[in-house]
Every structure is written in structure tokens, then in C-alpha cells.
Short mmCIF file of C-alpha atoms in Angstrom, two decimals:
data_model
loop_
_atom_site.label_atom_id
_atom_site.label_comp_id
_atom_site.label_asym_id
_atom_site.label_seq_id
_atom_site.Cartn_x
_atom_site.Cartn_y
_atom_site.Cartn_z
CA UNK A 550 42.41 -16.46 178.87
CA UNK A 551 44.61 -18.64 180.78
CA UNK A 552 44.40 -16.83 184.14
CA UNK A 553 40.81 -16.34 183.41
CA UNK A 554 40.16 -20.17 183.05
CA UNK A 555 42.27 -20.51 186.12
CA UNK A 556 40.61 -18.21 188.23
CA UNK A 557 36.60 -19.84 186.82
CA UNK A 558 37.94 -23.51 188.02
CA UNK A 559 39.16 -22.25 191.53
CA UNK A 560 35.66 -20.49 191.75
CA UNK A 561 33.60 -23.70 190.52
CA UNK A 562 35.77 -26.32 192.35
CA UNK A 563 37.83 -24.72 194.94
CA UNK A 564 41.47 -26.02 194.13
CA UNK A 565 44.28 -25.33 192.01
CA UNK A 566 44.08 -26.96 188.72
CA UNK A 567 47.03 -28.01 186.11
CA UNK A 568 46.80 -25.65 183.01
CA UNK A 569 47.05 -27.21 179.32
CA UNK A 570 47.09 -25.31 176.39
CA UNK A 571 46.28 -26.87 173.00
CA UNK A 572 46.32 -25.11 169.52
CA UNK A 573 44.43 -25.10 166.95
CA UNK A 574 45.74 -25.43 163.36
CA UNK A 575 46.46 -24.36 159.68
CA UNK A 576 47.30 -26.59 156.74
CA UNK A 577 49.18 -24.66 154.03
CA UNK A 578 48.54 -27.22 151.37
CA UNK A 579 47.55 -31.16 151.20
CA UNK A 580 43.65 -31.40 151.92
CA UNK A 581 41.87 -34.54 152.18
CA UNK A 582 45.30 -36.46 151.50
CA UNK A 583 45.47 -37.79 154.93
CA UNK A 584 42.86 -40.22 154.82
CA UNK A 585 44.49 -41.38 151.25
CA UNK A 586 47.98 -41.91 152.90
CA UNK A 587 49.22 -38.89 151.44
CA UNK A 588 51.42 -35.86 152.79
CA UNK A 589 50.01 -32.77 154.72
CA UNK A 590 51.60 -29.55 155.56
CA UNK A 591 50.31 -28.20 158.64
CA UNK A 592 51.33 -25.99 161.42
CA UNK A 593 49.90 -25.31 165.03
CA UNK A 594 48.88 -21.42 165.43
CA UNK A 595 47.88 -19.04 168.09
CA UNK A 596 44.53 -19.85 168.50
CA UNK A 597 43.54 -22.39 171.27
CA UNK A 598 41.76 -24.47 173.89
CA UNK A 599 42.69 -23.95 177.33
CA UNK A 600 41.99 -26.53 179.88
CA UNK A 601 42.11 -26.32 183.83
CA UNK A 602 42.06 -29.72 185.36
CA UNK A 603 42.40 -31.37 188.61
CA UNK A 604 41.67 -34.78 189.98
CA UNK A 605 38.36 -34.91 192.36
CA UNK A 606 38.96 -38.36 194.18
CA UNK A 607 35.59 -39.82 192.69
CA UNK A 608 34.50 -41.67 189.80
CA UNK A 609 32.67 -39.08 188.00
CA UNK A 610 34.02 -36.52 185.52
CA UNK A 611 32.81 -32.95 185.68
CA UNK A 612 33.42 -30.30 182.94
CA UNK A 613 32.23 -26.57 182.39
CA UNK A 614 32.44 -25.18 178.88
CA UNK A 615 33.31 -21.31 178.89
CA UNK A 616 32.08 -20.90 175.38
CA UNK A 617 28.47 -21.82 176.36
CA UNK A 618 28.64 -21.75 180.07
CA UNK A 619 27.53 -25.12 180.32
CA UNK A 620 28.31 -28.00 182.80
CA UNK A 621 28.13 -31.58 181.94
CA UNK A 622 29.27 -34.65 183.69
CA UNK A 623 29.67 -38.40 182.99
CA UNK A 624 30.29 -41.55 185.02
CA UNK A 625 33.52 -43.46 184.16
CA UNK A 626 31.46 -46.57 184.60
CA UNK A 627 29.34 -45.77 181.17
CA UNK A 628 31.23 -43.63 178.79
CA UNK A 629 29.26 -43.72 175.78
CA UNK A 630 28.64 -41.33 173.00
CA UNK A 631 26.36 -38.64 173.81
CA UNK A 632 25.30 -35.35 171.71
CA UNK A 633 27.04 -32.20 172.33
CA UNK A 634 30.43 -30.95 173.19
CA UNK A 635 30.89 -33.13 176.04
CA UNK A 636 31.21 -36.07 173.29
CA UNK A 637 34.47 -35.18 172.73
CA UNK A 638 36.11 -35.37 176.05
CA UNK A 639 34.46 -38.77 176.63
CA UNK A 640 35.69 -39.94 173.33
CA UNK A 641 39.36 -39.31 174.74
CA UNK A 642 38.51 -41.14 178.11
CA UNK A 643 37.03 -44.20 176.60
CA UNK A 644 39.65 -44.57 174.15
CA UNK A 645 42.22 -44.61 176.89
CA UNK A 646 40.42 -46.94 178.76
CA UNK A 647 39.78 -49.27 175.93
CA UNK A 648 43.43 -49.13 175.65
CA UNK A 649 43.93 -50.09 179.16
CA UNK A 650 45.00 -46.79 180.95
CA UNK A 651 43.25 -46.27 184.21
CA UNK A 652 41.41 -42.98 184.53
CA UNK A 653 39.95 -41.60 187.56
CA UNK A 654 37.49 -38.77 187.99
CA UNK A 655 38.50 -35.33 187.28
CA UNK A 656 37.13 -31.51 187.27
CA UNK A 657 37.77 -29.31 184.25
CA UNK A 658 37.05 -25.86 182.79
CA UNK A 659 37.37 -25.87 178.94
CA UNK A 660 38.14 -22.17 177.30
CA UNK A 661 39.04 -21.30 173.99
CA UNK A 662 39.27 -19.02 171.27
CA UNK A 663 39.29 -21.31 168.18
CA UNK A 664 36.05 -20.39 166.13
CA UNK A 665 34.07 -23.54 165.86
CA UNK A 666 33.09 -24.94 162.44
CA UNK A 667 35.84 -22.62 160.80
CA UNK A 668 38.14 -25.42 159.65
CA UNK A 669 41.04 -24.70 162.50
CA UNK A 670 40.42 -28.14 164.13
CA UNK A 671 38.88 -27.18 167.14
CA UNK A 672 37.84 -30.87 168.04
CA UNK A 673 41.71 -31.98 167.66
CA UNK A 674 42.55 -29.19 170.34
CA UNK A 675 39.83 -30.50 172.65
CA UNK A 676 40.87 -33.93 172.09
CA UNK A 677 44.71 -33.27 172.21
CA UNK A 678 44.63 -31.13 175.41
CA UNK A 679 42.66 -33.32 177.46
CA UNK A 680 44.79 -36.42 176.57
CA UNK A 681 48.24 -34.45 177.30
CA UNK A 682 46.19 -33.50 180.70
CA UNK A 683 45.71 -36.86 181.52
CA UNK A 684 48.72 -38.19 180.64
CA UNK A 685 50.42 -35.68 183.10
CA UNK A 686 48.04 -36.22 185.63
CA UNK A 687 48.25 -40.20 185.53
CA UNK A 688 51.54 -40.38 184.40
CA UNK A 689 51.01 -42.67 181.64
CA UNK A 690 54.32 -41.80 179.77
CA UNK A 691 52.50 -41.53 176.12
CA UNK A 692 54.87 -40.02 173.50
CA UNK A 693 53.26 -37.27 171.01
CA UNK A 694 52.45 -39.49 168.32
CA UNK A 695 50.48 -41.72 170.77
CA UNK A 696 48.65 -38.85 171.91
CA UNK A 697 47.76 -38.06 168.20
CA UNK A 698 46.57 -41.35 167.55
CA UNK A 699 44.34 -41.63 170.86
CA UNK A 700 42.49 -38.40 169.76
CA UNK A 701 42.17 -39.83 166.32
CA UNK A 702 40.45 -42.90 167.60
CA UNK A 703 38.21 -40.71 169.96
CA UNK A 704 36.87 -38.83 166.86
CA UNK A 705 36.26 -41.96 164.57
CA UNK A 706 34.42 -43.67 167.64
CA UNK A 707 32.37 -41.09 169.32
CA UNK A 708 31.49 -37.85 167.09
CA UNK A 709 32.09 -40.44 164.25
CA UNK A 710 33.94 -38.29 162.02
CA UNK A 711 36.58 -40.82 159.92
CA UNK A 712 39.18 -38.04 159.90
CA UNK A 713 42.89 -38.73 159.10
CA UNK A 714 45.87 -37.94 161.40
CA UNK A 715 46.68 -34.68 160.46
CA UNK A 716 44.99 -32.37 162.91
CA UNK A 717 45.57 -34.20 166.08
CA UNK A 718 49.30 -34.61 164.79
CA UNK A 719 49.75 -31.15 164.20
CA UNK A 720 47.95 -29.91 167.40
CA UNK A 721 50.77 -31.98 169.52
CA UNK A 722 53.85 -31.72 167.18
CA UNK A 723 53.54 -27.89 166.18
CA UNK A 724 56.95 -25.99 166.44
CA UNK A 725 57.07 -22.18 166.53
CA UNK A 726 57.69 -20.88 162.82
CA UNK A 727 57.88 -24.24 161.62
CA UNK A 728 55.49 -26.35 159.11
CA UNK A 729 55.49 -29.99 159.33
CA UNK A 730 55.47 -32.22 156.15
CA UNK A 731 53.65 -35.17 157.54
CA UNK A 732 53.70 -38.57 155.57
CA UNK A 733 50.34 -39.89 156.66
CA UNK A 734 51.01 -43.44 155.78
CA UNK A 735 54.55 -43.96 157.65
CA UNK A 736 53.95 -41.26 159.97
CA UNK A 737 57.19 -39.82 159.20
CA UNK A 738 57.62 -36.18 159.53
CA UNK A 739 59.97 -33.16 158.81
CA UNK A 740 60.02 -29.67 159.96
CA UNK A 741 60.56 -26.70 157.22
CA UNK A 742 61.04 -23.18 158.37
CA UNK A 743 58.12 -20.88 157.78
CA UNK A 744 60.74 -18.03 156.93
CA UNK A 745 58.77 -15.17 155.38
CA UNK A 746 58.65 -12.34 157.87
CA UNK A 747 57.43 -9.85 154.99
CA UNK A 748 54.03 -11.73 154.85
CA UNK A 749 51.47 -12.88 157.21
CA UNK A 750 48.91 -16.00 157.51
CA UNK A 751 45.51 -14.14 157.39
CA UNK A 752 42.52 -16.58 158.03
CA UNK A 753 39.26 -14.98 156.53
CA UNK A 754 35.89 -16.95 158.08
CA UNK A 755 32.92 -17.34 155.35
CA UNK A 756 30.82 -17.26 158.54
CA UNK A 757 29.31 -20.44 156.82
CA UNK A 758 29.57 -22.90 159.64
CA UNK A 759 30.53 -26.40 158.78
CA UNK A 760 30.69 -29.70 160.69
CA UNK A 761 32.89 -32.55 159.81
CA UNK A 762 30.48 -35.09 161.08
CA UNK A 763 28.42 -34.14 158.20
CA UNK A 764 27.46 -37.23 156.01
CA UNK A 765 29.52 -35.44 152.92
CA UNK A 766 33.00 -35.98 154.77
CA UNK A 767 32.62 -39.48 155.16
CA UNK A 768 31.21 -39.89 151.57
CA UNK A 769 34.24 -38.31 150.34
CA UNK A 770 36.32 -41.15 151.91
CA UNK A 771 34.28 -43.71 150.77
CA UNK A 772 34.33 -42.41 147.23
CA UNK A 773 38.16 -42.49 147.53
CA UNK A 774 38.09 -45.79 148.81
CA UNK A 775 35.78 -47.24 145.66
CA UNK A 776 38.16 -45.71 143.24
CA UNK A 777 41.21 -47.43 144.79
CA UNK A 778 39.05 -50.83 144.68
CA UNK A 779 38.79 -50.37 140.89
CA UNK A 780 42.39 -49.34 140.27
CA UNK A 781 43.69 -52.34 142.59
CA UNK A 782 41.80 -54.92 139.79
CA UNK A 783 44.64 -53.87 137.12
CA UNK A 784 47.39 -52.92 140.01
CA UNK A 785 46.84 -55.07 143.27
CA UNK A 786 49.81 -53.18 144.49
CA UNK A 787 48.06 -50.11 145.03
CA UNK A 788 47.17 -49.83 148.60
CA UNK A 789 45.53 -46.45 148.59
CA UNK A 790 45.67 -43.31 146.38
CA UNK A 791 49.03 -42.38 147.53
CA UNK A 792 50.09 -45.43 145.26
CA UNK A 793 48.18 -44.50 142.42
CA UNK A 794 49.18 -42.49 139.30
CA UNK A 795 46.87 -40.42 136.69
CA UNK A 796 47.46 -43.01 134.24
CA UNK A 797 46.18 -45.67 136.37
CA UNK A 798 43.32 -43.59 136.94
CA UNK A 799 42.70 -43.32 133.40
CA UNK A 800 42.64 -46.95 132.73
CA UNK A 801 39.64 -47.62 134.99
CA UNK A 802 37.94 -44.28 133.95
CA UNK A 803 34.95 -45.49 131.93
CA UNK A 804 34.20 -47.94 134.88
CA UNK A 805 34.00 -45.07 137.71
CA UNK A 806 31.08 -42.77 138.33
CA UNK A 807 32.28 -39.37 136.99
CA UNK A 808 32.09 -37.90 140.40
CA UNK A 809 34.47 -40.54 141.73
CA UNK A 810 37.00 -40.31 139.09
CA UNK A 811 36.66 -36.50 139.95
CA UNK A 812 37.62 -37.08 143.58
CA UNK A 813 40.59 -39.32 142.91
CA UNK A 814 41.80 -37.18 140.40
CA UNK A 815 42.30 -34.39 142.62
CA UNK A 816 43.74 -36.30 145.44
CA UNK A 817 46.53 -37.89 143.13
CA UNK A 818 47.30 -34.44 141.98
CA UNK A 819 47.14 -32.79 145.59
CA UNK A 820 49.56 -35.34 147.00
CA UNK A 821 52.08 -34.36 144.19
CA UNK A 822 51.42 -30.76 145.00
CA UNK A 823 52.58 -31.02 148.75
CA UNK A 824 55.86 -32.83 147.53
CA UNK A 825 56.42 -29.85 145.01
CA UNK A 826 55.38 -27.20 147.55
CA UNK A 827 58.12 -28.09 150.20
CA UNK A 828 60.76 -27.43 147.85
CA UNK A 829 59.41 -24.31 146.87
CA UNK A 830 59.37 -23.34 150.59
CA UNK A 831 63.18 -24.39 150.91
CA UNK A 832 64.01 -22.22 147.79
CA UNK A 833 62.05 -18.96 149.12
CA UNK A 834 59.69 -19.00 146.38
CA UNK A 835 56.39 -17.97 148.11
CA UNK A 836 54.80 -16.93 145.12
CA UNK A 837 55.46 -20.18 143.39
CA UNK A 838 53.99 -21.88 146.37
CA UNK A 839 50.98 -19.72 146.20
CA UNK A 840 50.15 -20.72 143.00
CA UNK A 841 49.98 -24.18 144.03
CA UNK A 842 47.35 -22.89 146.82
CA UNK A 843 45.19 -21.38 143.89
CA UNK A 844 45.63 -24.80 142.34
CA UNK A 845 44.39 -26.60 145.49
CA UNK A 846 41.33 -24.40 145.81
CA UNK A 847 40.33 -25.10 142.12
CA UNK A 848 40.84 -28.86 142.72
CA UNK A 849 38.42 -28.56 145.81
CA UNK A 850 35.97 -26.57 144.43
CA UNK A 851 35.51 -28.05 141.39
CA UNK A 852 36.64 -31.72 141.62
CA UNK A 853 36.24 -32.50 145.35
CA UNK A 854 33.31 -30.24 145.94
CA UNK A 855 33.81 -29.27 149.23
CA UNK A 856 33.71 -25.32 148.83
CA UNK A 857 30.78 -23.36 148.68
CA UNK A 858 29.92 -19.90 147.04
CA UNK A 859 31.01 -17.90 149.84
CA UNK A 860 34.45 -19.36 149.95
CA UNK A 861 34.93 -19.41 146.15
CA UNK A 862 34.08 -15.68 146.32
CA UNK A 863 36.60 -15.10 149.14
CA UNK A 864 39.17 -16.54 147.35
CA UNK A 865 38.61 -14.92 143.87
CA UNK A 866 38.71 -11.90 145.65
CA UNK A 867 42.14 -12.64 147.13
CA UNK A 868 43.33 -13.58 143.49
CA UNK A 869 42.64 -9.99 142.44
CA UNK A 870 45.16 -8.54 145.16
CA UNK A 871 49.03 -8.38 144.29
CA UNK A 872 49.83 -8.41 148.02
CA UNK A 873 48.45 -11.96 148.07
CA UNK A 874 50.73 -14.60 147.38
CA UNK A 875 48.21 -17.50 147.48
CA UNK A 876 44.69 -18.26 148.82
CA UNK A 877 42.63 -21.47 149.10
CA UNK A 878 39.66 -22.88 151.16
CA UNK A 879 41.18 -24.74 154.25
CA UNK A 880 39.98 -27.42 156.46
CA UNK A 881 37.20 -30.02 155.35
CA UNK A 882 35.27 -27.84 153.77
CA UNK A 883 31.79 -27.00 153.32
CA UNK A 884 32.29 -23.39 154.76
CA UNK A 885 34.71 -22.43 157.10
CA UNK A 886 37.72 -20.42 156.46
CA UNK A 887 40.13 -19.56 153.51
CA UNK A 888 43.81 -19.13 154.29
CA UNK A 889 45.52 -16.43 152.63
CA UNK A 890 49.15 -15.35 152.40
CA UNK A 891 49.45 -11.64 152.61
CA UNK A 892 52.25 -9.24 152.65
CA UNK A 893 52.32 -7.90 156.15
CA UNK A 894 52.48 -4.00 155.59
CA UNK A 895 49.16 -4.77 153.31
CA UNK A 896 47.14 -6.74 155.89
CA UNK A 897 45.04 -3.95 157.18
CA UNK A 898 44.25 -2.94 153.28
CA UNK A 899 43.50 -6.18 152.36
CA UNK A 900 41.35 -6.92 155.44
CA UNK A 901 39.36 -3.80 154.67
CA UNK A 902 38.73 -4.77 151.33
CA UNK A 903 37.58 -8.38 152.06
CA UNK A 904 34.94 -6.91 154.72
CA UNK A 905 34.01 -4.45 152.48
CA UNK A 906 33.15 -6.81 149.21
CA UNK A 907 31.99 -9.46 151.27
CA UNK A 908 29.56 -7.50 153.15
CA UNK A 909 28.39 -6.15 149.92
CA UNK A 910 27.71 -9.38 148.41
CA UNK A 911 26.23 -11.63 151.32
CA UNK A 912 25.25 -9.06 153.99
CA UNK A 913 27.50 -10.64 156.67
CA UNK A 914 30.74 -9.41 158.32
CA UNK A 915 33.49 -12.01 157.90
CA UNK A 916 35.77 -12.59 161.08
CA UNK A 917 39.30 -12.18 159.95
CA UNK A 918 42.29 -13.95 161.89
CA UNK A 919 45.86 -12.60 161.57
CA UNK A 920 47.89 -15.83 162.85
CA UNK A 921 51.34 -16.76 163.86
CA UNK A 922 52.70 -20.23 163.79
CA UNK A 923 53.24 -21.40 167.53
CA UNK A 924 54.15 -24.65 169.53
CA UNK A 925 51.93 -27.29 169.92
CA UNK A 926 50.37 -28.55 172.98
CA UNK A 927 52.10 -27.02 176.12
CA UNK A 928 51.43 -28.47 179.75
CA UNK A 929 52.19 -25.16 181.93
#
């Protein structure tokens, strides 16, 4: 893919490009906790976006997207939100400009094999890859954390998705065979080895396309914030659901809409689960870790209501199989993938089983990806 992207760039623009590889991400546990100041446990994976990019000496940015064979351009004099994939590139450029960084015209080809809408954070990979490329081309000297924050701001202001920091952070800070426990409040982080050679991370795509820009994602965030406001009237020290306990939530249950209560209960439980989960990884207790994944799915489905019948069915199939340590919906929800921890020598049997049963129920073939944990954004 890297070679093809480079060749495509040379054919279109007639010069040698800089190459940047920007991975997708998985999150083992800790879903919808990042914008609640909680903890997450992500890792970068081998699905990726590839940029071929070079300066062009003009005030124009020209991009070619390999996935739909579409060209798009914009002027650096007027970088404003625009429908379509180019919006993500424009968001990065506008954020850099707003922060006082000079950006000159560039040409790029964007390719990749991260399935869009599968919950693997293709948008963060597009953002992280571009900010790293521009940092290299213009010598900004940005830290990886600064790059992640630029990507997050770009997503907030251009696509309008009020995402937490996890996706951009994992994209830029990933390490091979390591997961990262990130404190989304302090941005402190710690690496934990994912040292289970007898297991593979298997992603099962429901083929239900989701968009984090859908109104439901931002609604969940608003519901959590309204729960915090209610708790603050009795406990002013509570700044977010990270600070709240179940007993605090119970004190205000009667004044909360039932759905707001459910959202807050899920988040409080999930923040606690991530803390427990890292201890289990350190002790090599993958089956106990997997039970927490099933608990997370139950909460995401029943309390947070970001699952769908197809995802629930995939997780129920996983729970029938002894070779699966744990499974759950992954990402923002409303479609996309389940993440499954599967015994390595049973992966083929498991994927055949999933395909057969899913086709039988929904008349469509789920895409299945066996992934490895890899490094974050790499400038070649």
C-alpha cells in the first residue's frame, strides 16, 4: 500500500513525497469514558491511513483520496467547514493556523485500509497523519500530545464531533504489543504489555455503518453533563463523572430523567472497570478481563444504548464459544465492530462460525479483521 500510494503521488504531482503511516486504533475497555475525564485502554493497530505528501509552492492544498478516486482542493485563505472527507484535512490546517503555525500549500494522496464507520477511528488516523506530516515538512517541533490535541480540536470544530482525546492519543502514542492506560483528565499514561501470544484480537464488522457525527453521540455527552450538574448541587467538588460515585448518583436519582440516570450509571461503572482491567492484564488473567468486556457490552447496550441488534447478536454468538475470552461493541457504537479476544489456533473456526450464523440471520457477510498491536504514527 505504501509503494502504491507513493507511485500514485508521483503520477499525479510529478515529485517525490514524504510518506507517513497513521494507524487505526482498538480500545480494549473504557468506552465513552474519555469525555467524562475517565480512563481508557487503547492501542494502535495494523490497519492504517497512508499519506504521500509534498509542498507545492502555492497557497493551495490539493488532495486525492484513493478510496473513492476523488480530488479536492482548498485555498489557505479561506479554510472553512466543507462537506465530505476533505473536511478532516481542512480541520487540521485551520487548527494549526488558529494556533499560530504557518501552513503553505501542499499536495497529497491519502490511501488506507481502515474500514470507514467500523469504529476503528479512521478520522483520527486521517487527522494524526496529516498533523505529523505538516510538523515534519514545516519543522514545528510539536510533541505527540500537542499533535493529538490539534487533531481533537480539528474534529470538534470541523466535523463537529465532540470526541474525547482517546482516538487521537492512541493514534500518535501507540507502541507495538502494548496497550495504553490513559487518564483522560490529567493526560498521564502508562503502557501495559499485551502479552498473550495464545490469543488474537479479532474484529467483527456488523456492516452497519455508523457516523460519530450523528446527533446521538453528542446527545450522550450532554446527558452525562446534565447528570454532573445535578450531582454538583449536593457535591460541588464533583467536576465530571470521574469524580462521582454510585451513592452520589443515587442521591439525585429522583430528579434525573431515567435515561440520564442510566447513562451516568454506565459511565461510573465503566471508569471503575478500566482500573480493575489493567490489574488483571498485569496478572495474566485474560479470562477475568474478558468477563469485564462482556459487562461493558451489557452496559453499552442496555444503559448507554449505543449498540444495535446486529452488534448484540455478534456478542451473543461470542459468548457461546469457549475459545473467546471476551467480546463487546467497540468505538462510539450505533454500528461498526465488535472486538473479540480469541484463542489463536481457533480463529479460523471462530470466523467461519460467525460468518455462517450472521449470514443466516442478517443476509450479509460480516467483514472480519485479525489485527496486531503496532506503533503509532510513523514518518518514513
